[in-house]
Amino acid sequence: DAGVTQSPTHLIKTRGQQVTLRCSPKSGHDTVSWYQQALGQGPQFIFQYYEEEERQRGNFPDRFSGHQFPNYSSELNVNALLLGDSALYLCASSFPGGASGNTIYFGEGSWLTVV
Amino acid sequence: AQSVTQPDIHITVSEGASLELRCNYSYGATPYLFWYVQSPGQGLQLLLKYFSGDTLVQGIKGFEAEFKRSQSSFNLRKPSVHWSDAAEYFCAVGGRGSQGNLIFGKGTKLSVKP
């Protein structure tokens, strides 16, 4: 049973560029959340997708957007990259209707460096 | 405001010694509590979770945590630390309706002396 998978694992972008990160949830999971983890900090919630719609959003600007596909996979897009966007981006999946309820599983993350 | 506080930024223990990592939370509804571990350059691995019931929960790798509602705490413990436990530990809180929207502490880095 594959867990949460993310791609790419590492990437370097220039200020002002745009980036797309991808996530496939754990098998059977229908809810995907994205987190940003800056160096030395805990993860911060960006947003969550369920049934192809953004259901919750954290305190992040509109430059951060996302999408969920019918197969539950998801993308995180960041426009007009800033140096401060350099971080580990974590995808998490869950199946709220399941026996494990709110158990949330994380992927290995995508390291984004903005130069 | 909803928050998680991990008072200890860095803890060093000797291999074989016991460990307790502290976590205090502030949450407006019934909390769901989690401990995750992160090795350098890796994602987060779930150690254990508390939703309801017995306030002492057992997790993987010999870890346990105790939920104390009166103290708003969810401290992580291990009776005997192994060198492979060296990592960063994160406490997180969510709610029944949050469904993946977790609030994390800033983490505690654990170093293990031989």
Short mmCIF file of C-alpha atoms in Angstrom, two decimals, chain A residues 14-19 63-64 77-83 85 114:
data_model
loop_
_atom_site.label_atom_id
_atom_site.label_comp_id
_atom_site.label_asym_id
_atom_site.label_seq_id
_atom_site.Cartn_x
_atom_site.Cartn_y
_atom_site.Cartn_z
CA THR A 14 14.13 32.02 -9.47
CA ARG A 15 12.25 34.87 -7.82
CA GLY A 16 9.13 35.78 -9.76
CA GLN A 17 8.75 32.35 -11.32
CA GLN A 18 5.89 29.95 -10.77
CA VAL A 19 6.06 26.41 -9.38
CA ARG A 63 -0.29 33.46 -4.77
CA PHE A 64 -0.79 29.99 -3.29
CA ASN A 77 0.81 26.17 -7.32
CA VAL A 78 2.79 29.15 -6.14
CA ASN A 79 3.01 32.24 -8.36
CA ALA A 80 5.43 35.16 -8.24
CA LEU A 81 7.88 33.30 -6.03
CA LEU A 82 9.59 35.15 -3.22
CA LEU A 83 12.78 34.22 -1.43
CA ASP A 85 8.76 30.83 -0.14
CA VAL A 114 13.99 30.21 -4.43
#
